[in-house]
Tab-separated table of C-alpha atoms in Angstrom:
chain	number	residue	atom	x	y	z
K	1129	MET	CA	73.497	37.700	1.947
K	1130	LYS	CA	75.710	34.649	1.509
K	1131	THR	CA	79.102	35.049	-0.107
K	1132	ALA	CA	78.179	32.503	-2.821
K	1133	ASN	CA	75.137	34.591	-3.796
K	1134	LEU	CA	77.243	37.752	-3.954
K	1135	ILE	CA	79.807	36.051	-6.166
K	1136	SER	CA	77.017	34.752	-8.424
K	1137	MET	CA	75.558	38.275	-8.744
K	1138	ILE	CA	78.971	39.752	-9.561
K	1139	ASP	CA	79.588	37.047	-12.182
K	1140	SER	CA	76.241	37.792	-13.845
K	1141	ILE	CA	77.002	41.534	-14.259
K	1142	ASP	CA	77.798	42.486	-17.853
K	1143	THR	CA	80.881	44.706	-17.646
K	1144	PHE	CA	80.901	45.558	-21.363
K	1145	LYS	CA	79.165	48.511	-22.964
K	1146	ARG	CA	77.859	47.909	-26.457
K	1147	TYR	CA	77.798	50.628	-29.107
K	1148	GLY	CA	76.656	51.109	-32.692
K	1149	ARG	CA	76.588	53.899	-35.266
K	1150	VAL	CA	73.651	55.666	-36.932
K	1151	THR	CA	73.589	54.919	-40.671
K	1152	ARG	CA	70.428	56.742	-41.782
K	1153	VAL	CA	67.160	58.341	-40.640
K	1154	ILE	CA	63.882	57.846	-42.534
K	1155	GLY	CA	61.030	59.893	-41.089
K	1156	LEU	CA	60.995	58.986	-37.398
K	1157	MET	CA	62.838	55.710	-37.942
K	1158	ILE	CA	66.547	55.615	-37.067
K	1159	GLU	CA	68.669	52.861	-38.580
K	1160	SER	CA	71.990	51.914	-37.016
K	1161	ARG	CA	74.690	49.306	-37.503
K	1162	GLY	CA	74.711	47.719	-34.053
K	1163	PRO	CA	74.656	47.716	-31.070
K	1164	GLU	CA	73.798	44.180	-29.975
K	1165	SER	CA	70.289	44.521	-28.501
K	1166	SER	CA	66.796	43.022	-28.305
K	1167	ILE	CA	63.295	44.243	-29.170
K	1168	GLY	CA	62.109	46.717	-26.545
K	1169	ASP	CA	65.609	47.608	-25.299
K	1170	LEU	CA	66.318	51.219	-24.376
K	1171	CYS	CA	69.254	52.820	-26.212
K	1172	TYR	CA	70.876	56.255	-25.975
K	1173	ILE	CA	71.884	58.158	-29.113
K	1174	HIS	CA	74.714	60.638	-28.437
K	1175	VAL	CA	74.241	63.683	-30.685
K	1176	GLY	CA	75.543	67.215	-31.192
K	1177	LEU	CA	78.982	68.730	-31.533
K	1178	LYS	CA	78.431	72.106	-29.862
K	1179	ARG	CA	75.326	71.171	-27.850
K	1180	LYS	CA	75.897	67.621	-26.748
K	1181	ARG	CA	72.843	65.715	-25.579
K	1182	ILE	CA	71.389	62.217	-25.398
K	1183	ILE	CA	68.260	61.090	-27.251
K	1184	PRO	CA	66.562	58.033	-25.684
K	1185	ALA	CA	65.243	55.554	-28.248
K	1186	GLU	CA	63.760	52.069	-28.269
K	1187	VAL	CA	64.607	49.093	-30.447
K	1188	VAL	CA	61.449	48.359	-32.451
K	1189	GLY	CA	62.771	46.010	-35.128
K	1190	PHE	CA	65.612	44.770	-37.310
K	1191	ARG	CA	66.269	44.933	-41.045
K	1192	ASP	CA	69.007	42.612	-42.296
K	1193	SER	CA	71.960	43.388	-40.005
K	1194	PHE	CA	70.667	46.851	-39.038
K	1195	VAL	CA	68.876	47.879	-35.819
K	1196	LEU	CA	65.677	49.959	-36.175
K	1197	LEU	CA	65.159	52.528	-33.414
K	1198	MET	CA	62.257	54.835	-32.619
K	1199	PRO	CA	63.064	57.975	-30.554
K	1200	TYR	CA	61.209	59.106	-27.437
K	1201	THR	CA	61.892	62.779	-28.243
K	1202	ASP	CA	62.642	64.873	-31.344
K	1203	ILE	CA	65.400	63.717	-33.693
K	1204	GLN	CA	67.067	67.093	-34.195
K	1205	ASP	CA	70.889	67.026	-34.369
K	1206	ILE	CA	71.083	63.318	-35.324
K	1207	SER	CA	73.667	62.795	-38.069
K	1208	PRO	CA	75.337	59.758	-39.741
K	1209	GLY	CA	77.850	58.167	-37.413
K	1210	CYS	CA	76.236	59.263	-34.132
K	1211	LEU	CA	77.053	56.839	-31.338
K	1212	VAL	CA	74.246	54.479	-30.229
K	1213	GLU	CA	74.684	53.051	-26.727
K	1214	ALA	CA	72.764	49.930	-25.666
K	1215	THR	CA	71.528	49.670	-22.078
K	1216	GLY	CA	70.411	46.035	-22.303
K	1217	GLU	CA	67.209	46.907	-20.423
K	1218	SER	CA	63.708	48.033	-21.310
K	1219	LEU	CA	62.262	51.369	-20.138
K	1220	GLN	CA	61.611	51.548	-16.396
K	1221	ILE	CA	59.798	54.188	-14.392
K	1222	LYS	CA	59.836	54.931	-10.667
K	1223	VAL	CA	56.618	54.473	-8.729
K	1224	GLY	CA	55.459	54.967	-5.160
K	1225	SER	CA	52.857	56.651	-2.947
K	1226	ALA	CA	54.746	59.964	-3.261
K	1227	LEU	CA	53.541	60.258	-6.878
K	1228	ILE	CA	49.918	60.861	-5.829
K	1229	GLY	CA	48.901	64.373	-6.896
K	1230	LYS	CA	51.610	64.515	-9.595
K	1231	VAL	CA	51.302	65.001	-13.358
K	1232	LEU	CA	53.874	62.816	-15.148
K	1233	ASP	CA	55.176	62.481	-18.699
K	1234	PRO	CA	55.379	59.041	-20.433
K	1235	LEU	CA	58.885	58.512	-18.987
K	1236	GLY	CA	57.500	58.906	-15.457
K	1237	LEU	CA	59.033	62.357	-14.839
K	1238	PRO	CA	57.035	65.261	-13.317
K	1239	MET	CA	55.793	67.642	-16.023
K	1240	ASP	CA	56.309	70.661	-13.785
K	1241	GLU	CA	60.070	69.854	-14.002
K	1242	SER	CA	60.324	69.279	-10.258
K	1243	PRO	CA	62.613	66.449	-9.064
K	1244	LEU	CA	61.154	63.012	-8.481
K	1245	PRO	CA	60.286	62.346	-4.812
K	1246	LYS	CA	62.589	60.034	-2.881
K	1247	GLY	CA	61.744	56.483	-1.871
K	1248	LEU	CA	60.285	55.359	-5.205
K	1249	THR	CA	60.549	51.822	-6.610
K	1250	PRO	CA	61.634	51.041	-10.196
K	1251	ALA	CA	59.091	49.172	-12.325
K	1252	PRO	CA	59.043	48.137	-16.009
K	1253	THR	CA	56.351	49.783	-18.158
K	1254	ASP	CA	55.678	46.668	-20.226
K	1255	GLN	CA	54.366	43.817	-18.077
K	1256	SER	CA	52.284	40.701	-18.643
K	1257	PRO	CA	48.594	40.531	-17.651
K	1258	PRO	CA	47.754	38.637	-14.430
K	1259	ASN	CA	47.461	34.858	-14.581
K	1260	PRO	CA	43.789	34.082	-15.424
K	1261	MET	CA	43.698	31.463	-12.660
K	1262	LYS	CA	44.734	34.088	-10.113
K	1263	ARG	CA	42.015	36.561	-11.071
K	1264	PRO	CA	39.208	36.476	-8.469
K	1265	PRO	CA	35.696	36.764	-9.953
K	1266	ILE	CA	34.033	40.194	-9.844
K	1267	GLU	CA	31.495	40.000	-7.018
K	1268	GLU	CA	31.459	43.472	-5.485
K	1269	GLU	CA	29.943	46.722	-6.778
K	1270	ILE	CA	31.973	49.930	-6.912
K	1271	GLU	CA	30.426	53.356	-6.574
K	1272	VAL	CA	31.245	55.920	-9.274
K	1273	GLY	CA	28.905	58.676	-8.040
K	1274	ILE	CA	27.015	58.989	-11.360
K	1275	ARG	CA	23.357	58.012	-11.026
K	1276	VAL	CA	22.804	56.547	-14.501
K	1277	ILE	CA	25.864	54.271	-14.144
K	1278	ASP	CA	25.356	53.209	-10.523
K	1279	SER	CA	21.681	52.361	-11.113
K	1280	THR	CA	21.280	51.056	-14.692
K	1281	LEU	CA	24.856	50.120	-15.694
K	1282	THR	CA	26.344	49.072	-12.355
K	1283	VAL	CA	30.121	48.631	-12.416
K	1284	GLY	CA	31.913	45.909	-10.466
K	1285	LYS	CA	35.218	46.300	-8.654
K	1286	GLY	CA	37.866	45.217	-11.167
K	1287	GLN	CA	35.632	45.613	-14.231
K	1288	ARG	CA	36.920	47.179	-17.473
K	1289	ILE	CA	34.497	49.496	-19.284
K	1290	GLY	CA	34.767	51.325	-22.614
K	1291	ILE	CA	33.373	54.846	-23.098
K	1292	PHE	CA	32.506	55.127	-26.797
K	1293	ALA	CA	31.864	58.566	-28.258
K	1294	GLY	CA	32.590	61.002	-31.040
K	1295	SER	CA	34.479	64.211	-30.369
K	1296	GLY	CA	32.904	66.857	-28.145
K	1297	VAL	CA	30.195	64.684	-26.553
K	1298	GLY	CA	31.480	64.866	-22.970
K	1299	LYS	CA	34.063	62.095	-22.470
K	1300	SER	CA	36.496	64.272	-20.493
K	1301	THR	CA	33.702	65.706	-18.348
K	1302	LEU	CA	32.445	62.197	-17.546
K	1303	MET	CA	35.970	61.055	-16.638
K	1304	GLY	CA	36.370	64.047	-14.325
K	1305	MET	CA	33.074	63.230	-12.588
K	1306	ILE	CA	34.142	59.605	-12.063
K	1307	ALA	CA	37.549	60.659	-10.695
K	1308	ARG	CA	35.998	63.105	-8.207
K	1309	ASN	CA	33.037	60.989	-7.114
K	1310	SER	CA	34.223	57.364	-7.104
K	1311	GLU	CA	34.953	55.436	-3.905
K	1312	ALA	CA	38.252	54.089	-5.281
K	1313	ASP	CA	41.370	54.632	-3.160
K	1314	ILE	CA	43.502	56.080	-5.994
K	1315	ASN	CA	42.854	57.329	-9.533
K	1316	VAL	CA	45.366	56.853	-12.355
K	1317	ILE	CA	44.515	58.918	-15.430
K	1318	GLY	CA	46.252	58.535	-18.794
K	1319	LEU	CA	45.773	61.424	-21.233
K	1320	ILE	CA	47.080	60.051	-24.533
K	1321	GLY	CA	47.296	62.211	-27.656
K	1322	GLU	CA	45.474	65.135	-26.037
K	1323	ARG	CA	45.754	68.694	-27.301
K	1324	GLY	CA	48.276	70.602	-25.177
K	1325	ARG	CA	45.615	73.187	-24.321
K	1326	GLU	CA	43.244	70.567	-22.929
K	1327	VAL	CA	45.642	69.003	-20.424
K	1328	ARG	CA	45.597	71.822	-17.906
K	1329	GLU	CA	41.901	72.453	-18.577
K	1330	PHE	CA	41.087	68.842	-17.697
K	1331	ILE	CA	43.208	68.919	-14.536
K	1332	GLU	CA	41.826	72.248	-13.266
K	1333	ARG	CA	38.212	72.161	-14.494
K	1334	ASP	CA	37.153	68.534	-14.921
K	1335	LEU	CA	39.373	66.825	-12.341
K	1336	GLY	CA	39.633	69.730	-9.923
K	1337	GLU	CA	41.741	70.102	-6.789
K	1338	GLU	CA	39.686	67.496	-4.936
K	1339	GLY	CA	40.169	64.897	-7.665
K	1340	LEU	CA	43.896	65.594	-8.115
K	1341	LYS	CA	44.561	64.928	-4.404
K	1342	LYS	CA	43.986	61.204	-4.944
K	1343	SER	CA	45.148	60.946	-8.558
K	1344	VAL	CA	48.250	60.351	-10.653
K	1345	VAL	CA	47.991	61.834	-14.162
K	1346	VAL	CA	50.189	60.565	-17.017
K	1347	CYS	CA	50.131	62.831	-20.049
K	1348	ALA	CA	51.406	62.415	-23.630
K	1349	THR	CA	50.271	65.258	-25.891
K	1350	SER	CA	49.511	64.919	-29.610
K	1351	ASP	CA	52.711	66.727	-30.673
K	1352	GLN	CA	54.955	64.074	-29.117
K	1353	PRO	CA	56.449	61.193	-31.153
K	1354	ALA	CA	54.355	58.058	-31.648
K	1355	LEU	CA	56.498	56.026	-29.258
K	1356	MET	CA	55.970	58.559	-26.439
K	1357	ARG	CA	52.195	58.414	-26.925
K	1358	LEU	CA	52.291	54.614	-26.859
K	1359	LYS	CA	54.533	54.607	-23.772
K	1360	GLY	CA	52.121	57.004	-22.049
K	1361	ALA	CA	49.515	54.221	-22.050
K	1362	TYR	CA	52.026	51.642	-20.806
K	1363	THR	CA	53.337	53.977	-18.078
K	1364	ALA	CA	49.830	54.806	-16.795
K	1365	THR	CA	49.008	51.091	-16.664
K	1366	ALA	CA	52.287	50.306	-14.843
K	1367	VAL	CA	51.523	52.976	-12.204
K	1368	ALA	CA	48.035	51.511	-11.683
K	1369	GLU	CA	49.501	47.991	-11.411
K	1370	TYR	CA	51.914	49.135	-8.696
K	1371	TYR	CA	49.101	50.493	-6.524
K	1372	ARG	CA	46.978	47.385	-7.167
K	1373	ASP	CA	49.864	45.189	-5.997
K	1374	GLN	CA	49.985	47.265	-2.789
K	1375	GLY	CA	46.398	46.150	-2.100
K	1376	TYR	CA	44.587	49.319	-3.219
K	1377	ASN	CA	41.368	49.539	-5.207
K	1378	VAL	CA	42.466	51.641	-8.173
K	1379	MET	CA	40.287	53.555	-10.629
K	1380	MET	CA	42.103	53.872	-13.954
K	1381	MET	CA	40.932	56.085	-16.819
K	1382	MET	CA	42.567	56.338	-20.225
K	1383	ASP	CA	41.659	58.894	-22.882
K	1384	SER	CA	41.894	57.522	-25.487
K	1385	VAL	CA	42.611	53.984	-26.657
K	1386	THR	CA	42.044	55.127	-30.246
K	1387	ARG	CA	45.074	57.417	-30.084
K	1388	VAL	CA	47.143	54.583	-28.601
K	1389	ALA	CA	46.159	52.487	-31.629
K	1390	MET	CA	47.060	55.358	-33.966
K	1391	ALA	CA	50.494	55.656	-32.351
K	1392	GLN	CA	51.110	51.923	-32.800
K	1393	ARG	CA	49.944	52.223	-36.409
K	1394	GLU	CA	52.574	54.931	-37.035
K	1395	ILE	CA	55.274	52.705	-35.542
K	1396	GLY	CA	54.109	49.639	-37.465
K	1397	LEU	CA	54.023	51.428	-40.801
K	1398	ALA	CA	57.470	52.934	-40.166
K	1399	ILE	CA	59.075	49.513	-39.654
K	1400	GLY	CA	57.393	48.059	-42.733
K	1401	GLU	CA	54.231	46.317	-41.496
K	1402	PRO	CA	51.461	45.997	-44.103
K	1403	PRO	CA	48.382	48.182	-43.522
K	1404	THR	CA	45.137	46.231	-43.053
K	1405	THR	CA	41.653	47.467	-42.076
K	1406	LYS	CA	41.501	51.278	-42.374
K	1407	GLY	CA	45.296	51.385	-42.491
K	1408	TYR	CA	45.785	49.788	-39.048
K	1409	THR	CA	48.675	47.324	-38.933
K	1410	PRO	CA	48.421	43.783	-37.461
K	1411	SER	CA	50.492	44.833	-34.423
K	1412	VAL	CA	47.713	47.245	-33.373
K	1413	PHE	CA	45.278	44.367	-32.861
K	1414	ALA	CA	48.018	42.392	-31.095
K	1415	ILE	CA	48.867	45.055	-28.485
K	1416	LEU	CA	45.260	46.042	-27.626
K	1417	PRO	CA	44.328	42.855	-25.700
K	1418	LYS	CA	47.747	42.752	-24.055
K	1419	LEU	CA	47.355	46.347	-22.815
K	1420	LEU	CA	43.689	46.134	-21.791
K	1421	GLU	CA	44.028	42.747	-20.062
K	1422	ARG	CA	46.662	44.144	-17.691
K	1423	THR	CA	43.946	45.898	-15.668
K	1424	GLY	CA	41.223	44.187	-13.635
K	1425	MET	CA	41.506	42.003	-10.533
K	1426	ASN	CA	44.454	40.063	-9.191
K	1427	ASP	CA	45.032	38.296	-5.867
K	1428	LYS	CA	46.196	41.534	-4.168
K	1429	GLY	CA	43.925	44.362	-5.325
K	1430	SER	CA	41.833	45.647	-8.196
K	1431	ILE	CA	41.988	48.085	-11.094
K	1432	THR	CA	38.574	49.244	-12.279
K	1433	ALA	CA	39.279	50.732	-15.701
K	1434	PHE	CA	37.441	53.143	-17.992
K	1435	TYR	CA	38.871	53.429	-21.520
K	1436	THR	CA	37.541	56.063	-23.904
K	1437	VAL	CA	37.256	55.159	-27.574
K	1438	LEU	CA	37.004	58.004	-30.078
K	1439	VAL	CA	34.647	56.621	-32.720
K	1440	ASP	CA	35.232	58.019	-36.202
K	1441	GLY	CA	32.114	59.777	-37.485
K	1442	ASP	CA	30.104	58.223	-34.634
K	1443	ASP	CA	30.570	54.817	-36.342
K	1444	MET	CA	30.389	52.279	-33.502
K	1445	ASN	CA	31.591	49.472	-35.787
K	1446	GLU	CA	34.890	50.971	-36.935
K	1447	PRO	CA	37.870	48.598	-36.397
K	1448	ILE	CA	39.255	49.902	-33.087
K	1449	ALA	CA	35.820	50.329	-31.484
K	1450	ASP	CA	34.860	46.820	-32.583
K	1451	ALA	CA	38.102	45.276	-31.273
K	1452	VAL	CA	37.976	47.090	-27.915
K	1453	ARG	CA	34.296	46.273	-27.362
K	1454	GLY	CA	35.123	42.585	-27.751
K	1455	ILE	CA	37.913	42.748	-25.142
K	1456	LEU	CA	36.272	44.800	-22.372
K	1457	ASP	CA	33.576	43.867	-19.837
K	1458	GLY	CA	31.034	46.422	-20.983
K	1459	HIS	CA	30.602	49.729	-22.774
K	1460	LEU	CA	28.996	53.132	-22.256
K	1461	VAL	CA	27.847	54.831	-25.464
K	1462	LEU	CA	27.726	58.637	-25.389
K	1463	ASP	CA	25.057	59.855	-27.814
K	1464	ARG	CA	25.514	63.114	-29.744
K	1465	ALA	CA	21.739	63.478	-30.123
K	1466	LEU	CA	21.344	63.462	-26.317
K	1467	ALA	CA	24.218	65.935	-25.880
K	1468	ASN	CA	22.593	68.266	-28.427
K	1469	LYS	CA	19.430	68.257	-26.276
K	1470	GLY	CA	21.455	69.289	-23.193
K	1471	HIS	CA	21.115	65.819	-21.641
K	1472	TYR	CA	24.231	65.195	-19.508
K	1473	PRO	CA	25.824	62.787	-18.993
K	1474	ALA	CA	24.867	61.876	-22.574
K	1475	ILE	CA	24.871	58.101	-21.936
K	1476	ASN	CA	22.506	56.153	-24.180
K	1477	VAL	CA	21.245	53.534	-21.728
K	1478	LEU	CA	19.719	51.345	-24.454
K	1479	LYS	CA	22.998	51.044	-26.388
K	1480	SER	CA	25.177	50.595	-23.288
K	1481	VAL	CA	25.778	47.437	-21.272
K	1482	SER	CA	27.598	46.255	-18.156
K	1483	ARG	CA	28.412	42.570	-18.577
K	1484	VAL	CA	28.805	41.877	-14.858
K	1485	MET	CA	25.820	43.864	-13.530
K	1486	ASN	CA	23.403	40.923	-13.292
K	1487	ASN	CA	25.928	38.957	-11.197
K	1488	ILE	CA	26.529	41.644	-8.564
K	1489	VAL	CA	23.224	43.499	-7.966
K	1490	SER	CA	20.149	42.506	-5.980
K	1491	LYS	CA	17.095	41.019	-7.713
K	1492	GLU	CA	14.986	44.107	-6.884
K	1493	HIS	CA	17.642	46.424	-8.331
K	1494	ARG	CA	17.958	44.339	-11.510
K	1495	LYS	CA	14.193	44.274	-12.100
K	1496	ALA	CA	13.912	48.058	-11.658
K	1497	ALA	CA	16.738	48.650	-14.154
K	1498	GLU	CA	15.123	46.254	-16.663
K	1499	ARG	CA	11.789	48.067	-16.282
K	1500	LEU	CA	13.438	51.427	-16.960
K	1501	ARG	CA	15.070	50.041	-20.120
K	1502	ASP	CA	11.795	48.490	-21.262
K	1503	LEU	CA	9.786	51.713	-20.809
K	1504	LEU	CA	12.493	53.855	-22.400
K	1505	SER	CA	12.752	51.479	-25.376
K	1506	THR	CA	8.971	51.474	-25.867
K	1507	TYR	CA	8.862	55.291	-25.871
K	1508	ILE	CA	11.850	55.697	-28.253
K	1509	ASN	CA	10.340	53.187	-30.726
K	1510	SER	CA	7.048	55.123	-30.764
K	1511	GLU	CA	8.508	58.643	-30.439
K	1512	ASP	CA	7.846	59.718	-34.035
K	1513	LEU	CA	4.186	58.707	-33.829
K	1514	ILE	CA	3.789	60.473	-30.461
K	1515	ASN	CA	5.462	63.698	-31.637
K	1516	ILE	CA	3.348	64.101	-34.785
K	1517	GLY	CA	0.158	63.277	-32.895
K	1518	ALA	CA	-0.527	60.064	-34.801
K	1519	TYR	CA	-0.721	57.969	-31.639
K	1520	LYS	CA	-4.069	57.906	-29.818
K	1521	ARG	CA	-3.999	57.312	-26.093
K	1522	GLY	CA	-5.514	53.969	-25.137
K	1523	SER	CA	-4.325	52.184	-28.285
K	1524	SER	CA	-1.524	50.440	-26.365
K	1525	LYS	CA	-1.202	49.956	-22.634
K	1526	GLU	CA	2.611	49.704	-22.911
K	1527	ILE	CA	2.973	52.951	-24.876
K	1528	ASP	CA	0.586	54.785	-22.531
K	1529	GLU	CA	2.683	53.676	-19.583
K	1530	ALA	CA	5.914	54.704	-21.358
K	1531	ILE	CA	4.478	58.179	-22.082
K	1532	ARG	CA	3.491	58.588	-18.424
K	1533	PHE	CA	6.914	57.621	-17.026
K	1534	TYR	CA	9.131	59.168	-19.746
K	1535	PRO	CA	9.564	62.626	-18.093
K	1536	ARG	CA	10.497	60.951	-14.777
K	1537	ILE	CA	13.005	58.657	-16.496
K	1538	ILE	CA	14.730	61.520	-18.345
K	1539	SER	CA	14.907	63.586	-15.148
K	1540	PHE	CA	16.379	60.572	-13.338
K	1541	LEU	CA	19.062	59.989	-16.002
K	1542	LYS	CA	20.312	63.601	-15.973
K	1543	GLN	CA	22.915	64.858	-13.505
K	1544	GLU	CA	24.823	68.109	-13.024
K	1545	THR	CA	28.597	67.826	-13.458
K	1546	ASP	CA	29.270	69.083	-9.909
K	1547	GLU	CA	26.655	66.788	-8.361
K	1548	ASN	CA	27.817	63.750	-6.389
K	1549	ILE	CA	25.025	61.219	-5.835
K	1550	ARG	CA	25.592	58.248	-3.549
K	1551	LYS	CA	24.960	54.820	-5.046
K	1552	SER	CA	22.447	53.857	-2.354
K	1553	ASP	CA	20.407	56.997	-3.151
K	1554	SER	CA	20.549	56.255	-6.896
K	1555	ILE	CA	19.262	52.699	-6.425
K	1556	SER	CA	16.479	53.656	-3.996
K	1557	THR	CA	15.340	56.467	-6.355
K	1558	LEU	CA	15.291	53.998	-9.274
K	1559	ILE	CA	13.163	51.504	-7.342
K	1560	GLN	CA	10.745	54.249	-6.177
K	1561	LEU	CA	10.504	55.679	-9.705
K	1562	PHE	CA	7.751	53.225	-10.719
K	1563	GLU	CA	5.881	52.877	-7.427
K	1564	ASN	CA	3.045	55.247	-8.330
């Protein structure tokens, strides 16, 4: 390195440390006089007389001449006059291939309290989406190992899909199946706002040892502060972006976007934003596209993303579901009525759509999928008449045909959770389904 460059770097280093003092705490919001800082900056609050410790916090706003901070951890021991130290930088995590197989917290630290592996690279959690002009079009299919998706809702490499469902309909099980069965190089899984009990259950039962070997899991449980839950989503996305920039095809899954929105709502209300639709603040609808657009294709690799959306009371038109559906490239709707019948995965094919499927599949494949939808729709529309015996065979050629193929279609759409079906087999079975 040239001497002039070294001198320039030395001159640009800020040799001053900036401090402020805590003035008051309201709920989870900490107000301090100083230090000089910007939105998104990481600060350290020095607390405790007997048990000295540091509480990391982030600058989330300003009120008059006061700085508003939101903590990453609990606010115990904070008192008026506590020292607030500015770092002048936003939160960074360390990423690298050595993280594969690890379970991390939202700050990028292993949850088993082991030390971070060596040779990792620092990366900011909050980054801009790729330049639209540098996003290659989605032209290649990706195998997820689930027959109903690979055949009737084909996913493209770099596509972003929403999984919409109420509670207890099989979202976590479906995510585990995708993580185990997909042909992606690496999985990045963000568990946001999960119950503490469910984290280990998901890793051991749904994901399994085989799935964990090629996965990085980022976990922020429901008991953690709102900022930690929000950062969990940003950290998981940053990890996926790192692997994409290394040229990998990444499969990212986040459960759930709804809890990310709830965390942002808590932060927004705390700093004084007005509540709008269903109490969600304007900042919620501002961060959703910025977060979801970070995944997808760039000129180096791809992130194929599945985001779960917890729909309130199975209402598919509630504000978050409606906003997310408009941003993503397709959606899978999990139907409680199907789950109650023991139909797994409980994907309602007629209510689900993949917006890139027609551009990436063969003509024969597309026609077979359209025929399945047509027959299934015809049967569902006439189901009440058929079940009560009011329909007489021969009255409609279309309904007769739907009745004949319905058992085959339902059998085709079902799959055991431990079953891995290759995409080529799924497509050939779909095409052969209507041959006789």
